[in-house]
Amino acid sequence: MLTCYQPAAIAGKWLPLEKDGLHDTSNPGLKLLQSPAEALANLPPDNAGNQVNWHKAMEQGLINPRSSLSGAKEPEILDLDILMEDTRGALMVLFPHKVHTQWLDCENCHEKLFKYETGATPISMGDILNGESCGVCHGAVAFPLTECNRCHKIPREQ
Ligand code: HEC
Ligand code: HEC
Ligand code: HEC
């Protein structure tokens, strides 16, 4: 049988924690946890991943993630888009620093994943699908890789 990733939600319906296959149902503490349906239903919906558009949720001020564990450090937000053109037949990729630096410190990506220089780090779809490069987060904690057009969105000039 093929084992595959079981989505935590199907079409806006979140599985209760007892049924998600991840939580220990024999643990009495389980009842103390807020259910996903209760926690997530009021956030802007999405039709991929865990059914929440987290970027919109932040823009609308519905969530306010800490920028560091202690919360003491102010986030450094960088508004710099990077166009990635090496996509063969697919639309080109636009990497937005702003959306990322609203959540993530520079060190999450520089320079372990990417050099501080556009084009200096080879990036391929194969690596991403293998959980490297952008795939360290996308498909894991950020929107899934099936959403091609959220990354590939810039047409080439004819
Ligand atoms: C998280 C962002 C992201 C998602 C989602 C994504 N890609 Fe990519 N893709 C990239 C990046 C970044 C590159 C490398 C671009 C570069 O180096 O200029 C790339 C490269 C490619 C390439 C060029 C050939 C190669 O192997 O590198 C193809 C074709 C491609 N992607 C197709 C797809 C398809 C089809 C999907 C959806 C099933 C998809 N991508 C989803 C970011 C993404
Ligand atoms: C989510 C990952 C991520 C985060 C977080 C991030 N970057 Fe980047 N950064 C990238 C990627 C991807 C590139 C392009 C790499 C490439 O093309 O090889 C890049 C490129 C750059 C470049 C090169 C720009 C150019 O014109 O050549 C600079 C400078 C940079 N980042 C600064 C920062 C700073 C400062 C921060 C924190 C405020 C930051 N980045 C946070 C992923 C990130
Ligand atoms: C360190 C983790 C991390 C890495 C690495 C990373 N991302 Fe992201 N990305 C996120 C998070 C978190 C968000 C915001 C939440 C979400 O949209 O799921 C995000 C959002 C985005 C968005 C915005 C989507 C929107 O709704 O506007 C795009 C586009 C994107 N990422 C592309 C990329 C590309 C392309 C790469 C690789 C060059 C990359 N990301 C690498 C974590 C990461």
CSV table of C-alpha atoms and ligand atoms in Angstrom, one decimal:
chain,number,residue,atom,x,y,z
A,1,MET,CA,0.0,0.0,0.0
A,2,LEU,CA,1.2,3.5,-0.7
A,3,THR,CA,1.7,5.5,2.4
A,4,CYS,CA,1.2,9.2,1.8
A,5,TYR,CA,0.9,12.4,3.6
A,6,GLN,CA,-2.5,12.7,5.3
A,7,PRO,CA,-3.8,16.2,5.1
A,8,ALA,CA,-5.0,17.6,8.4
A,9,ALA,CA,-8.0,19.0,6.6
A,10,ILE,CA,-10.2,18.2,3.7
A,11,ALA,CA,-12.1,21.0,2.0
A,12,GLY,CA,-12.3,23.3,5.0
A,13,LYS,CA,-13.3,20.5,7.3
A,14,TRP,CA,-10.6,20.0,9.9
A,15,LEU,CA,-10.2,16.5,11.5
A,16,PRO,CA,-10.7,16.5,15.2
A,17,LEU,CA,-7.4,15.8,17.1
A,18,GLU,CA,-8.5,12.3,18.1
A,19,LYS,CA,-8.8,11.4,14.4
A,20,ASP,CA,-5.8,13.1,12.8
A,21,GLY,CA,-3.6,10.0,13.3
A,22,LEU,CA,-0.9,12.2,15.1
A,23,HIS,CA,-2.2,12.6,18.6
A,24,ASP,CA,-2.2,9.9,21.3
A,25,THR,CA,-5.9,9.2,21.9
A,26,SER,CA,-5.2,7.5,25.2
A,27,ASN,CA,-3.8,10.7,26.7
A,28,PRO,CA,-6.4,12.4,28.9
A,29,GLY,CA,-4.7,15.7,28.3
A,30,LEU,CA,-5.9,15.7,24.7
A,31,LYS,CA,-9.3,17.1,25.8
A,32,LEU,CA,-7.5,20.2,27.0
A,33,LEU,CA,-6.3,21.1,23.5
A,34,GLN,CA,-8.3,23.5,21.4
A,35,SER,CA,-9.8,21.7,18.4
A,36,PRO,CA,-8.5,22.8,14.9
A,37,ALA,CA,-12.0,23.7,13.7
A,38,GLU,CA,-12.4,26.1,16.7
A,39,ALA,CA,-9.0,27.6,16.3
A,40,LEU,CA,-8.8,27.9,12.5
A,41,ALA,CA,-12.4,28.6,11.3
A,42,ASN,CA,-12.3,32.3,11.7
A,43,LEU,CA,-9.0,32.8,9.8
A,44,PRO,CA,-9.1,33.6,6.0
A,45,PRO,CA,-9.7,30.3,4.1
A,46,ASP,CA,-7.4,28.7,1.6
A,47,ASN,CA,-8.0,25.6,-0.5
A,48,ALA,CA,-4.5,24.0,0.0
A,49,GLY,CA,-2.5,22.8,2.9
A,50,ASN,CA,-4.1,23.3,6.2
A,51,GLN,CA,-6.9,25.5,4.7
A,52,VAL,CA,-5.7,28.8,6.1
A,53,ASN,CA,-4.2,31.6,4.1
A,54,TRP,CA,-1.6,32.5,6.7
A,55,HIS,CA,-0.2,35.5,4.8
A,56,LYS,CA,-3.7,37.1,4.6
A,57,ALA,CA,-4.3,36.2,8.3
A,58,MET,CA,-1.2,38.2,9.2
A,59,GLU,CA,-2.0,41.1,6.9
A,60,GLN,CA,-5.5,41.4,8.4
A,61,GLY,CA,-3.9,41.5,11.9
A,62,LEU,CA,-5.7,38.3,13.0
A,63,ILE,CA,-2.4,36.7,14.0
A,64,ASN,CA,0.7,38.4,15.2
A,65,PRO,CA,3.6,35.9,15.2
A,66,ARG,CA,6.6,36.6,17.5
A,67,SER,CA,9.7,37.4,15.6
A,68,SER,CA,11.9,35.5,18.1
A,69,LEU,CA,11.5,33.1,20.9
A,70,SER,CA,11.7,35.8,23.6
A,71,GLY,CA,9.7,38.2,21.5
A,72,ALA,CA,12.3,40.9,22.3
A,73,LYS,CA,13.8,41.3,18.8
A,74,GLU,CA,12.1,43.6,16.3
A,75,PRO,CA,11.6,41.9,12.9
A,76,GLU,CA,13.8,43.3,10.1
A,77,ILE,CA,11.4,43.5,7.1
A,78,LEU,CA,13.0,43.6,3.6
A,79,ASP,CA,10.8,44.6,0.7
A,80,LEU,CA,12.8,43.1,-2.2
A,81,ASP,CA,11.3,40.8,-4.9
A,82,ILE,CA,13.6,38.5,-6.8
A,83,LEU,CA,12.7,37.2,-10.2
A,84,MET,CA,13.9,33.7,-10.9
A,85,GLU,CA,14.0,33.1,-14.7
A,86,ASP,CA,15.5,29.6,-15.0
A,87,THR,CA,12.2,27.8,-15.2
A,88,ARG,CA,12.2,26.3,-18.7
A,89,GLY,CA,8.6,26.1,-19.9
A,90,ALA,CA,7.0,27.1,-16.6
A,91,LEU,CA,6.1,30.7,-15.7
A,92,MET,CA,9.0,32.5,-14.0
A,93,VAL,CA,9.2,32.5,-10.2
A,94,LEU,CA,8.8,35.7,-8.1
A,95,PHE,CA,10.4,35.3,-4.6
A,96,PRO,CA,9.0,38.0,-2.3
A,97,HIS,CA,11.4,38.9,0.7
A,98,LYS,CA,8.6,40.9,2.3
A,99,VAL,CA,6.2,38.0,2.9
A,100,HIS,CA,9.1,36.0,4.3
A,101,THR,CA,10.7,38.5,6.5
A,102,GLN,CA,7.4,39.3,8.2
A,103,TRP,CA,7.8,35.8,9.7
A,104,LEU,CA,11.4,34.8,9.4
A,105,ASP,CA,14.7,36.2,10.4
A,106,CYS,CA,17.3,36.5,7.6
A,107,GLU,CA,19.3,33.6,9.2
A,108,ASN,CA,16.6,31.1,8.4
A,109,CYS,CA,17.7,31.3,4.8
A,110,HIS,CA,21.0,33.1,4.6
A,111,GLU,CA,23.5,31.8,4.0
A,112,LYS,CA,22.8,28.2,4.7
A,113,LEU,CA,20.1,27.9,2.0
A,114,PHE,CA,20.8,30.9,-0.2
A,115,LYS,CA,23.8,33.2,-0.7
A,116,TYR,CA,23.3,36.9,-0.3
A,117,GLU,CA,23.6,37.3,-4.1
A,118,THR,CA,20.9,36.7,-6.7
A,119,GLY,CA,21.7,33.8,-8.9
A,120,ALA,CA,24.6,32.5,-6.8
A,121,THR,CA,22.8,29.5,-5.5
A,122,PRO,CA,21.6,26.9,-8.0
A,123,ILE,CA,17.9,26.1,-7.3
A,124,SER,CA,16.0,23.4,-9.1
A,125,MET,CA,12.5,22.0,-8.8
A,126,GLY,CA,13.9,18.5,-8.1
A,127,ASP,CA,15.7,19.8,-5.0
A,128,ILE,CA,12.6,21.6,-3.9
A,129,LEU,CA,10.5,18.5,-4.2
A,130,ASN,CA,13.2,16.7,-2.3
A,131,GLY,CA,12.6,19.0,0.7
A,132,GLU,CA,15.7,21.2,0.0
A,133,SER,CA,15.9,24.8,-0.9
A,134,CYS,CA,12.4,26.4,-0.9
A,135,GLY,CA,11.2,22.9,-0.1
A,136,VAL,CA,12.7,23.1,3.4
A,137,CYS,CA,9.5,25.1,4.3
A,138,HIS,CA,7.1,24.8,1.3
A,139,GLY,CA,5.4,21.5,1.5
A,140,ALA,CA,6.3,21.3,5.2
A,141,VAL,CA,5.2,24.4,7.2
A,142,ALA,CA,4.3,26.8,4.4
A,143,PHE,CA,1.9,26.3,1.5
A,144,PRO,CA,2.3,23.0,-0.4
A,145,LEU,CA,4.2,22.5,-3.7
A,146,THR,CA,1.1,21.5,-5.5
A,147,GLU,CA,0.3,25.3,-5.6
A,148,CYS,CA,2.7,25.9,-8.6
A,149,ASN,CA,1.2,29.2,-9.5
A,150,ARG,CA,1.9,30.9,-6.2
A,151,CYS,CA,5.6,30.7,-7.0
A,152,HIS,CA,5.4,30.5,-10.8
A,153,LYS,CA,3.5,33.5,-11.8
A,154,ILE,CA,5.4,35.8,-14.1
A,155,PRO,CA,4.9,35.3,-17.8
A,156,ARG,CA,7.8,35.8,-20.2
A,157,GLU,CA,7.6,38.7,-22.6
A,158,GLN,CA,6.6,37.3,-26.0
B,1,HEC,C1,7.7,27.3,-3.3
B,1,HEC,C2,7.8,27.8,-4.7
B,1,HEC,C3,7.6,26.8,-5.9
B,1,HEC,C4,6.5,26.0,-6.1
B,1,HEC,C5,5.3,25.8,-5.2
B,1,HEC,C6,6.8,25.3,-7.3
B,1,HEC,N1,8.0,25.8,-7.9
B,1,HEC,FE1,8.8,25.2,-9.6
B,1,HEC,N2,10.5,26.3,-9.2
B,1,HEC,C7,10.7,27.1,-8.1
B,1,HEC,C8,12.0,27.7,-8.2
B,1,HEC,C9,12.5,28.7,-7.2
B,1,HEC,C10,12.6,27.2,-9.3
B,1,HEC,C11,14.0,27.5,-9.8
B,1,HEC,C12,14.0,28.8,-10.6
B,1,HEC,C13,15.3,29.4,-11.0
B,1,HEC,O1,16.4,28.8,-10.6
B,1,HEC,O2,15.4,30.4,-11.7
B,1,HEC,C14,11.7,26.3,-10.0
B,1,HEC,C15,11.9,25.6,-11.2
B,1,HEC,C16,10.9,24.9,-11.9
B,1,HEC,C17,11.1,24.4,-13.2
B,1,HEC,C18,12.4,24.4,-14.1
B,1,HEC,C19,13.1,23.1,-14.2
B,1,HEC,C20,13.7,22.6,-12.9
B,1,HEC,O3,13.7,21.4,-12.7
B,1,HEC,O4,14.2,23.4,-12.1
B,1,HEC,C21,9.9,23.8,-13.6
B,1,HEC,C22,9.6,23.1,-14.9
B,1,HEC,C23,9.0,23.9,-12.4
B,1,HEC,N3,9.7,24.6,-11.4
B,1,HEC,C24,7.7,23.5,-12.4
B,1,HEC,C25,6.9,23.5,-11.3
B,1,HEC,C26,5.6,22.9,-11.2
B,1,HEC,C27,4.9,22.1,-12.3
B,1,HEC,C28,5.1,23.1,-9.9
B,1,HEC,C29,3.8,22.6,-9.3
B,1,HEC,C30,3.6,21.2,-9.3
B,1,HEC,C31,6.1,23.9,-9.2
B,1,HEC,N4,7.1,24.1,-10.1
B,1,HEC,C32,5.9,24.4,-7.9
B,1,HEC,C33,9.7,27.3,-7.1
B,1,HEC,C34,8.5,26.7,-7.0
B,2,HEC,C1,12.8,32.6,3.1
B,2,HEC,C2,14.1,32.7,2.8
B,2,HEC,C3,14.8,34.1,2.8
B,2,HEC,C4,14.8,35.0,3.9
B,2,HEC,C5,14.1,34.8,5.3
B,2,HEC,C6,15.6,36.1,3.5
B,2,HEC,N1,16.1,35.9,2.2
B,2,HEC,FE1,17.3,37.1,1.2
B,2,HEC,N2,17.2,35.9,-0.4
B,2,HEC,C7,16.5,34.7,-0.5
B,2,HEC,C8,16.6,34.1,-1.8
B,2,HEC,C9,15.9,32.9,-2.3
B,2,HEC,C10,17.4,35.0,-2.6
B,2,HEC,C11,17.9,34.8,-4.0
B,2,HEC,C12,19.0,33.8,-4.1
B,2,HEC,C13,19.4,33.5,-5.5
B,2,HEC,O1,18.9,34.0,-6.4
B,2,HEC,O2,20.4,32.7,-5.6
B,2,HEC,C14,17.8,36.1,-1.7
B,2,HEC,C15,18.7,37.1,-2.0
B,2,HEC,C16,19.1,38.1,-1.1
B,2,HEC,C17,20.0,39.2,-1.5
B,2,HEC,C18,20.7,39.4,-2.8
B,2,HEC,C19,19.9,40.4,-3.6
B,2,HEC,C20,20.6,40.8,-4.9
B,2,HEC,O3,20.1,41.8,-5.5
B,2,HEC,O4,21.5,40.1,-5.3
B,2,HEC,C21,20.1,40.0,-0.4
B,2,HEC,C22,21.0,41.2,-0.2
B,2,HEC,C23,19.2,39.4,0.7
B,2,HEC,N3,18.6,38.3,0.2
B,2,HEC,C24,19.1,39.9,1.9
B,2,HEC,C25,18.2,39.4,2.9
B,2,HEC,C26,18.1,40.0,4.2
B,2,HEC,C27,18.8,41.3,4.7
B,2,HEC,C28,17.2,39.3,4.9
B,2,HEC,C29,16.6,39.5,6.3
B,2,HEC,C30,16.0,40.8,6.5
B,2,HEC,C31,16.8,38.2,4.0
B,2,HEC,N4,17.4,38.3,2.8
B,2,HEC,C32,15.9,37.2,4.3
B,2,HEC,C33,15.8,34.1,0.6
B,2,HEC,C34,15.6,34.7,1.8
B,3,HEC,C1,12.5,29.2,6.0
B,3,HEC,C2,11.1,28.9,5.4
B,3,HEC,C3,10.9,29.2,3.9
B,3,HEC,C4,11.7,29.1,2.8
B,3,HEC,C5,13.1,28.5,2.8
B,3,HEC,C6,10.9,29.6,1.7
B,3,HEC,N1,9.7,30.0,2.1
B,3,HEC,FE1,8.3,30.9,1.0
B,3,HEC,N2,7.1,31.2,2.6
B,3,HEC,C7,7.4,30.7,3.9
B,3,HEC,C8,6.3,31.1,4.8
B,3,HEC,C9,6.2,30.8,6.3
B,3,HEC,C10,5.3,31.9,4.0
B,3,HEC,C11,4.0,32.5,4.5
B,3,HEC,C12,3.0,31.4,4.8
B,3,HEC,C13,2.4,30.7,3.6
B,3,HEC,O1,2.1,31.4,2.6
B,3,HEC,O2,2.2,29.5,3.7
B,3,HEC,C14,5.9,31.9,2.6
B,3,HEC,C15,5.2,32.5,1.6
B,3,HEC,C16,5.7,32.5,0.2
B,3,HEC,C17,5.1,33.1,-0.9
B,3,HEC,C18,3.9,34.1,-0.8
B,3,HEC,C19,2.6,33.5,-1.2
B,3,HEC,C20,1.5,34.5,-1.1
B,3,HEC,O3,0.4,34.1,-0.6
B,3,HEC,O4,1.7,35.7,-1.4
B,3,HEC,C21,5.8,32.8,-2.0
B,3,HEC,C22,5.5,33.3,-3.4
B,3,HEC,C23,6.9,32.0,-1.6
B,3,HEC,N3,6.8,31.8,-0.2
B,3,HEC,C24,7.9,31.5,-2.4
B,3,HEC,C25,9.1,30.9,-2.0
B,3,HEC,C26,10.2,30.5,-2.9
B,3,HEC,C27,10.2,30.7,-4.4
B,3,HEC,C28,11.2,30.0,-2.1
B,3,HEC,C29,12.6,29.6,-2.5
B,3,HEC,C30,13.4,30.4,-3.3
B,3,HEC,C31,10.7,30.1,-0.7
B,3,HEC,N4,9.4,30.6,-0.7
B,3,HEC,C32,11.4,29.7,0.4
B,3,HEC,C33,8.5,30.1,4.3
B,3,HEC,C34,9.6,29.8,3.5
